[in-house]
């Protein structure tokens, strides 16, 4: 992965990178942390690059930038190196998750049992490599302003992995699940997309026969964390809105159309662009 993306270390900043990094006073000192957590993503900015109200709340992104600023100042290479490191870590997490899923599917009953089969390493490695080199991830790795993509993905993958391992170990304590919930919270404050993660946990339990009425209590901490986050977000940012107001029917059509386009790019990653204009369904 590092060899594939080594060219980004020689790249500069692009588009959002300038206001988010070189013009962002929030990342210059810890004294701005209260303001970061009580403002929208673009609350620091007063220039011409953004001329509409911000509808994003991602304080975790600014904290990562703050740490990067302490290390690298405004040197683009440092920010690209962090993005590349995060992508490597995400690839490793994909490998670990697929490994434990295969172990479970092949009959492993606890977290320490390993299956010595030819595919036990081959298939997880193939999955991790597919994730690492898939062209659809290029923007998230090569664009410094895409920190939130890599960070929320990493925190979600760690949370999911801990949840799965805890379920395989009959002696897992509540503290183990608490660590998983903690990483889920970090993911939420990195990017709102993380709110879908509990649905992935339900899907996992459904696939492996762990979904029962009594097991639903495992989801309550995740649901509570998501609810608190959405409340905080709505208080600071306002309700979820789109740039162009749509009816419920148009929203449904947009979800279907955009979802199908995402799936198409995953299977046929050709004609990738920096920006895709959104056309409101009729």
PDB file of C-alpha atoms in Angstrom:
ATOM      1  CA  UNK A   1       0.000   0.000   0.000  1.00  0.00           C
ATOM      2  CA  UNK A   2       2.796   2.385   0.871  1.00  0.00           C
ATOM      3  CA  UNK A   3       4.540   1.627  -2.415  1.00  0.00           C
ATOM      4  CA  UNK A   4       1.333   2.167  -4.385  1.00  0.00           C
ATOM      5  CA  UNK A   5       0.635   5.549  -2.772  1.00  0.00           C
ATOM      6  CA  UNK A   6       4.215   6.716  -2.290  1.00  0.00           C
ATOM      7  CA  UNK A   7       3.632   9.470  -4.841  1.00  0.00           C
ATOM      8  CA  UNK A   8       1.256  11.326  -2.507  1.00  0.00           C
ATOM      9  CA  UNK A   9       4.186  12.168  -0.220  1.00  0.00           C
ATOM     10  CA  UNK A  10       5.460  14.477  -2.963  1.00  0.00           C
ATOM     11  CA  UNK A  11       2.056  16.056  -3.532  1.00  0.00           C
ATOM     12  CA  UNK A  12       0.897  19.434  -2.312  1.00  0.00           C
ATOM     13  CA  UNK A  13      -2.423  20.750  -1.049  1.00  0.00           C
ATOM     14  CA  UNK A  14      -5.622  20.857  -3.106  1.00  0.00           C
ATOM     15  CA  UNK A  15      -8.952  22.686  -2.826  1.00  0.00           C
ATOM     16  CA  UNK A  16     -10.274  22.285   0.754  1.00  0.00           C
ATOM     17  CA  UNK A  17      -6.741  21.643   2.054  1.00  0.00           C
ATOM     18  CA  UNK A  18      -5.944  25.342   1.989  1.00  0.00           C
ATOM     19  CA  UNK A  19      -8.781  26.679   4.167  1.00  0.00           C
ATOM     20  CA  UNK A  20      -8.891  23.574   6.398  1.00  0.00           C
ATOM     21  CA  UNK A  21      -5.137  23.469   7.063  1.00  0.00           C
ATOM     22  CA  UNK A  22      -3.301  26.619   6.080  1.00  0.00           C
ATOM     23  CA  UNK A  23      -6.112  29.019   7.090  1.00  0.00           C
ATOM     24  CA  UNK A  24      -7.515  27.124  10.085  1.00  0.00           C
ATOM     25  CA  UNK A  25      -6.785  28.961  13.346  1.00  0.00           C
ATOM     26  CA  UNK A  26      -8.436  26.154  15.334  1.00  0.00           C
ATOM     27  CA  UNK A  27      -5.588  23.715  14.688  1.00  0.00           C
ATOM     28  CA  UNK A  28      -2.907  26.103  15.973  1.00  0.00           C
ATOM     29  CA  UNK A  29      -3.559  25.631  19.685  1.00  0.00           C
ATOM     30  CA  UNK A  30      -5.441  23.562  22.275  1.00  0.00           C
ATOM     31  CA  UNK A  31      -7.240  26.690  23.465  1.00  0.00           C
ATOM     32  CA  UNK A  32      -9.606  26.357  20.518  1.00  0.00           C
ATOM     33  CA  UNK A  33     -10.887  22.904  21.575  1.00  0.00           C
ATOM     34  CA  UNK A  34     -14.061  24.242  23.289  1.00  0.00           C
ATOM     35  CA  UNK A  35     -14.858  26.228  20.143  1.00  0.00           C
ATOM     36  CA  UNK A  36     -14.219  23.170  17.978  1.00  0.00           C
ATOM     37  CA  UNK A  37     -16.778  21.101  19.899  1.00  0.00           C
ATOM     38  CA  UNK A  38     -19.423  23.826  19.920  1.00  0.00           C
ATOM     39  CA  UNK A  39     -19.224  24.937  16.277  1.00  0.00           C
ATOM     40  CA  UNK A  40     -19.887  23.536  12.836  1.00  0.00           C
ATOM     41  CA  UNK A  41     -17.034  22.131  10.775  1.00  0.00           C
ATOM     42  CA  UNK A  42     -16.479  25.451   8.966  1.00  0.00           C
ATOM     43  CA  UNK A  43     -17.088  27.644  12.002  1.00  0.00           C
ATOM     44  CA  UNK A  44     -13.504  28.900  11.919  1.00  0.00           C
ATOM     45  CA  UNK A  45     -13.664  30.147   8.338  1.00  0.00           C
ATOM     46  CA  UNK A  46     -14.657  33.586   7.094  1.00  0.00           C
ATOM     47  CA  UNK A  47     -13.246  33.588   3.552  1.00  0.00           C
ATOM     48  CA  UNK A  48     -14.805  33.195   0.123  1.00  0.00           C
ATOM     49  CA  UNK A  49     -14.190  29.451  -0.354  1.00  0.00           C
ATOM     50  CA  UNK A  50     -17.345  28.578   1.603  1.00  0.00           C
ATOM     51  CA  UNK A  51     -20.313  30.916   1.152  1.00  0.00           C
ATOM     52  CA  UNK A  52     -23.171  28.750   2.474  1.00  0.00           C
ATOM     53  CA  UNK A  53     -24.001  27.653   6.045  1.00  0.00           C
ATOM     54  CA  UNK A  54     -22.124  24.509   7.087  1.00  0.00           C
ATOM     55  CA  UNK A  55     -24.147  21.349   7.681  1.00  0.00           C
ATOM     56  CA  UNK A  56     -21.288  19.267   9.090  1.00  0.00           C
ATOM     57  CA  UNK A  57     -20.106  18.577  12.636  1.00  0.00           C
ATOM     58  CA  UNK A  58     -16.738  16.805  12.827  1.00  0.00           C
ATOM     59  CA  UNK A  59     -14.669  18.010  15.795  1.00  0.00           C
ATOM     60  CA  UNK A  60     -12.503  14.900  15.690  1.00  0.00           C
ATOM     61  CA  UNK A  61     -11.189  15.977  12.297  1.00  0.00           C
ATOM     62  CA  UNK A  62      -9.913  19.274  13.690  1.00  0.00           C
ATOM     63  CA  UNK A  63      -8.209  17.497  16.610  1.00  0.00           C
ATOM     64  CA  UNK A  64      -6.310  15.246  14.196  1.00  0.00           C
ATOM     65  CA  UNK A  65      -5.303  18.294  12.183  1.00  0.00           C
ATOM     66  CA  UNK A  66      -4.197  19.971  15.411  1.00  0.00           C
ATOM     67  CA  UNK A  67      -1.879  17.062  16.204  1.00  0.00           C
ATOM     68  CA  UNK A  68      -0.569  17.086  12.625  1.00  0.00           C
ATOM     69  CA  UNK A  69       0.015  20.837  12.790  1.00  0.00           C
ATOM     70  CA  UNK A  70       2.109  20.399  15.936  1.00  0.00           C
ATOM     71  CA  UNK A  71       4.275  17.865  14.100  1.00  0.00           C
ATOM     72  CA  UNK A  72       4.474  19.225  10.568  1.00  0.00           C
ATOM     73  CA  UNK A  73       3.218  22.801  10.538  1.00  0.00           C
ATOM     74  CA  UNK A  74       1.825  23.348   7.044  1.00  0.00           C
ATOM     75  CA  UNK A  75       4.130  20.909   5.240  1.00  0.00           C
ATOM     76  CA  UNK A  76       1.853  18.858   2.924  1.00  0.00           C
ATOM     77  CA  UNK A  77       4.095  15.777   3.126  1.00  0.00           C
ATOM     78  CA  UNK A  78       3.306  15.266   6.799  1.00  0.00           C
ATOM     79  CA  UNK A  79      -0.460  15.327   6.262  1.00  0.00           C
ATOM     80  CA  UNK A  80      -0.217  12.941   3.336  1.00  0.00           C
ATOM     81  CA  UNK A  81       1.967  10.621   5.437  1.00  0.00           C
ATOM     82  CA  UNK A  82      -0.682  10.506   8.176  1.00  0.00           C
ATOM     83  CA  UNK A  83      -3.407   9.712   5.648  1.00  0.00           C
ATOM     84  CA  UNK A  84      -1.274   6.946   4.178  1.00  0.00           C
ATOM     85  CA  UNK A  85      -0.534   5.551   7.642  1.00  0.00           C
ATOM     86  CA  UNK A  86      -4.245   5.503   8.461  1.00  0.00           C
ATOM     87  CA  UNK A  87      -5.018   3.710   5.198  1.00  0.00           C
ATOM     88  CA  UNK A  88      -2.406   1.087   6.048  1.00  0.00           C
ATOM     89  CA  UNK A  89      -3.938   0.634   9.495  1.00  0.00           C
ATOM     90  CA  UNK A  90      -7.387   0.282   7.951  1.00  0.00           C
ATOM     91  CA  UNK A  91      -6.062  -2.424   5.647  1.00  0.00           C
ATOM     92  CA  UNK A  92      -4.663  -4.281   8.661  1.00  0.00           C
ATOM     93  CA  UNK A  93      -8.018  -3.997  10.440  1.00  0.00           C
ATOM     94  CA  UNK A  94      -9.790  -5.427   7.381  1.00  0.00           C
ATOM     95  CA  UNK A  95      -7.359  -8.360   7.486  1.00  0.00           C
ATOM     96  CA  UNK A  96      -8.027  -8.979  11.191  1.00  0.00           C
ATOM     97  CA  UNK A  97     -11.811  -8.727  10.868  1.00  0.00           C
ATOM     98  CA  UNK A  98     -11.987 -11.070   7.880  1.00  0.00           C
ATOM     99  CA  UNK A  99      -9.671 -13.502   9.703  1.00  0.00           C
ATOM    100  CA  UNK A 100     -11.878 -13.694  12.763  1.00  0.00           C
ATOM    101  CA  UNK A 101     -15.027 -13.937  10.633  1.00  0.00           C
ATOM    102  CA  UNK A 102     -13.561 -16.868   8.696  1.00  0.00           C
ATOM    103  CA  UNK A 103     -12.495 -18.520  11.931  1.00  0.00           C
ATOM    104  CA  UNK A 104     -16.043 -18.148  13.258  1.00  0.00           C
ATOM    105  CA  UNK A 105     -17.604 -19.406  10.021  1.00  0.00           C
ATOM    106  CA  UNK A 106     -15.347 -22.480  10.013  1.00  0.00           C
ATOM    107  CA  UNK A 107     -16.376 -23.493  13.515  1.00  0.00           C
ATOM    108  CA  UNK A 108     -14.099 -21.553  15.881  1.00  0.00           C
ATOM    109  CA  UNK A 109     -15.897 -21.132  19.191  1.00  0.00           C
ATOM    110  CA  UNK A 110     -13.575 -18.823  21.066  1.00  0.00           C
ATOM    111  CA  UNK A 111     -11.271 -15.885  20.489  1.00  0.00           C
ATOM    112  CA  UNK A 112      -8.039 -17.864  20.821  1.00  0.00           C
ATOM    113  CA  UNK A 113      -8.828 -20.765  18.517  1.00  0.00           C
ATOM    114  CA  UNK A 114      -7.072 -20.585  15.161  1.00  0.00           C
ATOM    115  CA  UNK A 115      -7.729 -22.677  12.099  1.00  0.00           C
ATOM    116  CA  UNK A 116      -4.645 -23.956  10.283  1.00  0.00           C
ATOM    117  CA  UNK A 117      -6.152 -24.053   6.813  1.00  0.00           C
ATOM    118  CA  UNK A 118      -4.754 -22.782   3.481  1.00  0.00           C
ATOM    119  CA  UNK A 119      -7.379 -20.055   3.197  1.00  0.00           C
ATOM    120  CA  UNK A 120      -7.003 -18.839   6.779  1.00  0.00           C
ATOM    121  CA  UNK A 121      -4.447 -16.238   5.673  1.00  0.00           C
ATOM    122  CA  UNK A 122      -4.981 -16.136   1.913  1.00  0.00           C
ATOM    123  CA  UNK A 123      -8.588 -14.893   1.911  1.00  0.00           C
ATOM    124  CA  UNK A 124      -8.162 -12.247   4.636  1.00  0.00           C
ATOM    125  CA  UNK A 125      -5.036 -11.030   2.851  1.00  0.00           C
ATOM    126  CA  UNK A 126      -6.917 -10.857  -0.458  1.00  0.00           C
ATOM    127  CA  UNK A 127      -9.714  -8.865   1.200  1.00  0.00           C
ATOM    128  CA  UNK A 128      -7.240  -6.464   2.816  1.00  0.00           C
ATOM    129  CA  UNK A 129      -5.348  -5.957  -0.445  1.00  0.00           C
ATOM    130  CA  UNK A 130      -8.585  -5.372  -2.349  1.00  0.00           C
ATOM    131  CA  UNK A 131      -9.524  -2.690   0.165  1.00  0.00           C
ATOM    132  CA  UNK A 132      -6.036  -1.170   0.130  1.00  0.00           C
ATOM    133  CA  UNK A 133      -5.613  -0.885  -3.635  1.00  0.00           C
ATOM    134  CA  UNK A 134      -9.205  -0.363  -4.785  1.00  0.00           C
ATOM    135  CA  UNK A 135      -9.271   2.839  -6.903  1.00  0.00           C
ATOM    136  CA  UNK A 136     -12.453   4.061  -5.214  1.00  0.00           C
ATOM    137  CA  UNK A 137     -10.385   4.762  -2.069  1.00  0.00           C
ATOM    138  CA  UNK A 138      -7.801   6.865  -3.905  1.00  0.00           C
ATOM    139  CA  UNK A 139      -9.421  10.201  -3.043  1.00  0.00           C
ATOM    140  CA  UNK A 140      -9.556   9.404   0.674  1.00  0.00           C
ATOM    141  CA  UNK A 141      -5.841   8.578   0.683  1.00  0.00           C
ATOM    142  CA  UNK A 142      -4.434  11.194  -1.685  1.00  0.00           C
ATOM    143  CA  UNK A 143      -6.460  14.171  -0.467  1.00  0.00           C
ATOM    144  CA  UNK A 144      -5.209  15.670   2.786  1.00  0.00           C
ATOM    145  CA  UNK A 145      -8.635  17.147   3.587  1.00  0.00           C
ATOM    146  CA  UNK A 146     -10.083  13.608   3.643  1.00  0.00           C
ATOM    147  CA  UNK A 147      -8.704  12.927   7.142  1.00  0.00           C
ATOM    148  CA  UNK A 148     -12.218  12.341   8.429  1.00  0.00           C
ATOM    149  CA  UNK A 149     -12.717   9.444   5.984  1.00  0.00           C
ATOM    150  CA  UNK A 150      -9.675   7.498   7.140  1.00  0.00           C
ATOM    151  CA  UNK A 151     -10.114   8.271  10.840  1.00  0.00           C
ATOM    152  CA  UNK A 152     -13.794   7.370  11.118  1.00  0.00           C
ATOM    153  CA  UNK A 153     -13.126   4.187   9.128  1.00  0.00           C
ATOM    154  CA  UNK A 154     -10.300   3.190  11.459  1.00  0.00           C
ATOM    155  CA  UNK A 155     -12.308   3.809  14.627  1.00  0.00           C
ATOM    156  CA  UNK A 156     -15.311   1.909  13.217  1.00  0.00           C
ATOM    157  CA  UNK A 157     -13.202  -1.068  12.191  1.00  0.00           C
ATOM    158  CA  UNK A 158     -11.531  -1.224  15.610  1.00  0.00           C
ATOM    159  CA  UNK A 159     -14.932  -1.014  17.321  1.00  0.00           C
ATOM    160  CA  UNK A 160     -16.359  -3.788  15.147  1.00  0.00           C
ATOM    161  CA  UNK A 161     -13.314  -6.004  15.671  1.00  0.00           C
ATOM    162  CA  UNK A 162     -13.468  -5.659  19.463  1.00  0.00           C
ATOM    163  CA  UNK A 163     -17.209  -6.388  19.389  1.00  0.00           C
ATOM    164  CA  UNK A 164     -16.677  -9.572  17.370  1.00  0.00           C
ATOM    165  CA  UNK A 165     -13.796 -10.797  19.538  1.00  0.00           C
ATOM    166  CA  UNK A 166     -15.770 -10.084  22.700  1.00  0.00           C
ATOM    167  CA  UNK A 167     -18.634 -12.169  21.384  1.00  0.00           C
ATOM    168  CA  UNK A 168     -16.317 -15.097  20.685  1.00  0.00           C
ATOM    169  CA  UNK A 169     -14.942 -15.105  24.214  1.00  0.00           C
ATOM    170  CA  UNK A 170     -17.501 -16.368  26.742  1.00  0.00           C
ATOM    171  CA  UNK A 171     -15.586 -14.653  29.542  1.00  0.00           C
ATOM    172  CA  UNK A 172     -15.587 -11.183  27.982  1.00  0.00           C
ATOM    173  CA  UNK A 173     -16.439  -8.475  30.473  1.00  0.00           C
ATOM    174  CA  UNK A 174     -18.621  -5.427  30.094  1.00  0.00           C
ATOM    175  CA  UNK A 175     -15.415  -3.381  29.976  1.00  0.00           C
ATOM    176  CA  UNK A 176     -14.485  -4.968  26.634  1.00  0.00           C
ATOM    177  CA  UNK A 177     -17.766  -3.865  25.088  1.00  0.00           C
ATOM    178  CA  UNK A 178     -17.234  -0.441  26.658  1.00  0.00           C
ATOM    179  CA  UNK A 179     -13.957  -0.119  24.738  1.00  0.00           C
ATOM    180  CA  UNK A 180     -15.817  -0.945  21.524  1.00  0.00           C
ATOM    181  CA  UNK A 181     -18.431   1.715  22.304  1.00  0.00           C
ATOM    182  CA  UNK A 182     -15.641   4.208  23.047  1.00  0.00           C
ATOM    183  CA  UNK A 183     -14.138   3.721  19.582  1.00  0.00           C
ATOM    184  CA  UNK A 184     -17.615   4.054  18.083  1.00  0.00           C
ATOM    185  CA  UNK A 185     -17.949   7.434  19.802  1.00  0.00           C
ATOM    186  CA  UNK A 186     -14.579   8.504  18.390  1.00  0.00           C
ATOM    187  CA  UNK A 187     -15.828   7.488  14.943  1.00  0.00           C
ATOM    188  CA  UNK A 188     -19.036   9.501  15.361  1.00  0.00           C
ATOM    189  CA  UNK A 189     -17.150  12.672  16.216  1.00  0.00           C
ATOM    190  CA  UNK A 190     -14.844  12.085  13.235  1.00  0.00           C
ATOM    191  CA  UNK A 191     -17.618  11.801  10.642  1.00  0.00           C
ATOM    192  CA  UNK A 192     -21.383  11.435  10.818  1.00  0.00           C
ATOM    193  CA  UNK A 193     -21.326   8.414   8.501  1.00  0.00           C
ATOM    194  CA  UNK A 194     -20.265   6.283  11.477  1.00  0.00           C
ATOM    195  CA  UNK A 195     -23.870   6.341  12.716  1.00  0.00           C
ATOM    196  CA  UNK A 196     -24.586   3.334  10.460  1.00  0.00           C
ATOM    197  CA  UNK A 197     -22.154   1.085  12.367  1.00  0.00           C
ATOM    198  CA  UNK A 198     -24.733  -0.438  14.775  1.00  0.00           C
ATOM    199  CA  UNK A 199     -26.565  -1.768  11.728  1.00  0.00           C
ATOM    200  CA  UNK A 200     -23.369  -3.629  10.785  1.00  0.00           C
ATOM    201  CA  UNK A 201     -23.235  -5.190  14.245  1.00  0.00           C
ATOM    202  CA  UNK A 202     -26.844  -6.351  13.905  1.00  0.00           C
ATOM    203  CA  UNK A 203     -26.019  -7.797  10.475  1.00  0.00           C
ATOM    204  CA  UNK A 204     -23.067  -9.705  11.934  1.00  0.00           C
ATOM    205  CA  UNK A 205     -25.158 -11.180  14.747  1.00  0.00           C
ATOM    206  CA  UNK A 206     -27.909 -12.066  12.284  1.00  0.00           C
ATOM    207  CA  UNK A 207     -25.452 -13.902  10.002  1.00  0.00           C
ATOM    208  CA  UNK A 208     -23.949 -15.912  12.871  1.00  0.00           C
ATOM    209  CA  UNK A 209     -27.128 -16.670  14.773  1.00  0.00           C
ATOM    210  CA  UNK A 210     -26.429 -14.379  17.726  1.00  0.00           C
ATOM    211  CA  UNK A 211     -29.462 -12.151  17.204  1.00  0.00           C
ATOM    212  CA  UNK A 212     -32.002 -12.862  19.949  1.00  0.00           C
ATOM    213  CA  UNK A 213     -34.311 -10.748  22.053  1.00  0.00           C
ATOM    214  CA  UNK A 214     -31.970 -11.144  25.025  1.00  0.00           C
ATOM    215  CA  UNK A 215     -28.946 -10.141  22.949  1.00  0.00           C
ATOM    216  CA  UNK A 216     -30.484  -6.824  21.945  1.00  0.00           C
ATOM    217  CA  UNK A 217     -29.160  -5.314  25.178  1.00  0.00           C
ATOM    218  CA  UNK A 218     -25.701  -5.376  23.563  1.00  0.00           C
ATOM    219  CA  UNK A 219     -26.850  -2.726  21.112  1.00  0.00           C
ATOM    220  CA  UNK A 220     -28.243  -0.318  23.682  1.00  0.00           C
ATOM    221  CA  UNK A 221     -24.917   1.426  24.487  1.00  0.00           C
ATOM    222  CA  UNK A 222     -24.266   1.955  20.769  1.00  0.00           C
ATOM    223  CA  UNK A 223     -27.794   3.277  20.235  1.00  0.00           C
ATOM    224  CA  UNK A 224     -27.413   5.579  23.239  1.00  0.00           C
ATOM    225  CA  UNK A 225     -24.072   6.892  21.949  1.00  0.00           C
ATOM    226  CA  UNK A 226     -25.554   7.514  18.500  1.00  0.00           C
ATOM    227  CA  UNK A 227     -28.581   9.239  20.005  1.00  0.00           C
ATOM    228  CA  UNK A 228     -26.499  11.548  22.195  1.00  0.00           C
ATOM    229  CA  UNK A 229     -24.264  12.397  19.254  1.00  0.00           C
ATOM    230  CA  UNK A 230     -27.217  13.195  16.979  1.00  0.00           C
ATOM    231  CA  UNK A 231     -28.714  15.375  19.709  1.00  0.00           C
ATOM    232  CA  UNK A 232     -25.444  17.288  20.129  1.00  0.00           C
ATOM    233  CA  UNK A 233     -25.084  17.613  16.382  1.00  0.00           C
ATOM    234  CA  UNK A 234     -28.631  18.852  15.858  1.00  0.00           C
ATOM    235  CA  UNK A 235     -28.214  21.361  18.683  1.00  0.00           C
ATOM    236  CA  UNK A 236     -25.052  22.836  17.155  1.00  0.00           C
ATOM    237  CA  UNK A 237     -25.614  22.367  13.429  1.00  0.00           C
ATOM    238  CA  UNK A 238     -29.377  22.116  13.129  1.00  0.00           C
ATOM    239  CA  UNK A 239     -31.503  19.385  11.522  1.00  0.00           C
ATOM    240  CA  UNK A 240     -30.233  17.231   8.697  1.00  0.00           C
ATOM    241  CA  UNK A 241     -30.833  19.141   5.475  1.00  0.00           C
ATOM    242  CA  UNK A 242     -29.761  19.013   1.858  1.00  0.00           C
ATOM    243  CA  UNK A 243     -28.459  21.832  -0.267  1.00  0.00           C
ATOM    244  CA  UNK A 244     -31.607  21.574  -2.391  1.00  0.00           C
ATOM    245  CA  UNK A 245     -34.868  21.010  -0.515  1.00  0.00           C
ATOM    246  CA  UNK A 246     -36.621  17.822  -1.615  1.00  0.00           C
ATOM    247  CA  UNK A 247     -39.857  16.030  -0.897  1.00  0.00           C
ATOM    248  CA  UNK A 248     -39.879  12.646   0.821  1.00  0.00           C
ATOM    249  CA  UNK A 249     -40.408  10.962  -2.534  1.00  0.00           C
ATOM    250  CA  UNK A 250     -37.432  12.803  -4.025  1.00  0.00           C
ATOM    251  CA  UNK A 251     -35.272  11.816  -1.050  1.00  0.00           C
ATOM    252  CA  UNK A 252     -36.185   8.172  -1.629  1.00  0.00           C
ATOM    253  CA  UNK A 253     -35.337   8.430  -5.314  1.00  0.00           C
ATOM    254  CA  UNK A 254     -32.034  10.152  -4.484  1.00  0.00           C
ATOM    255  CA  UNK A 255     -31.073   7.361  -2.081  1.00  0.00           C
ATOM    256  CA  UNK A 256     -31.834   4.699  -4.701  1.00  0.00           C
ATOM    257  CA  UNK A 257     -29.999   6.526  -7.490  1.00  0.00           C
ATOM    258  CA  UNK A 258     -26.940   7.477  -5.443  1.00  0.00           C
ATOM    259  CA  UNK A 259     -26.784   4.040  -3.829  1.00  0.00           C
ATOM    260  CA  UNK A 260     -26.777   2.349  -7.219  1.00  0.00           C
ATOM    261  CA  UNK A 261     -24.026   4.709  -8.404  1.00  0.00           C
ATOM    262  CA  UNK A 262     -21.899   3.855  -5.365  1.00  0.00           C
ATOM    263  CA  UNK A 263     -22.306   0.137  -6.031  1.00  0.00           C
ATOM    264  CA  UNK A 264     -21.425   0.690  -9.683  1.00  0.00           C
ATOM    265  CA  UNK A 265     -18.173   2.459  -8.731  1.00  0.00           C
ATOM    266  CA  UNK A 266     -17.278  -0.363  -6.340  1.00  0.00           C
ATOM    267  CA  UNK A 267     -17.655  -2.969  -9.087  1.00  0.00           C
ATOM    268  CA  UNK A 268     -16.504  -0.857 -12.049  1.00  0.00           C
ATOM    269  CA  UNK A 269     -14.190   1.875 -10.652  1.00  0.00           C
ATOM    270  CA  UNK A 270     -13.772   3.749 -13.916  1.00  0.00           C
ATOM    271  CA  UNK A 271     -14.304   7.405 -14.730  1.00  0.00           C
ATOM    272  CA  UNK A 272     -13.643   8.491 -11.145  1.00  0.00           C
ATOM    273  CA  UNK A 273     -13.885  12.241 -10.578  1.00  0.00           C
ATOM    274  CA  UNK A 274     -12.969  14.756  -7.922  1.00  0.00           C
ATOM    275  CA  UNK A 275     -16.482  16.166  -7.878  1.00  0.00           C
ATOM    276  CA  UNK A 276     -19.836  14.703  -8.859  1.00  0.00           C
ATOM    277  CA  UNK A 277     -22.601  17.297  -9.275  1.00  0.00           C
ATOM    278  CA  UNK A 278     -25.877  16.288  -7.627  1.00  0.00           C
ATOM    279  CA  UNK A 279     -29.010  16.563  -9.749  1.00  0.00           C
ATOM    280  CA  UNK A 280     -32.245  16.603  -7.755  1.00  0.00           C
ATOM    281  CA  UNK A 281     -34.659  13.864  -8.905  1.00  0.00           C
ATOM    282  CA  UNK A 282     -37.722  15.174 -10.700  1.00  0.00           C
TER     283      UNK A 282
END
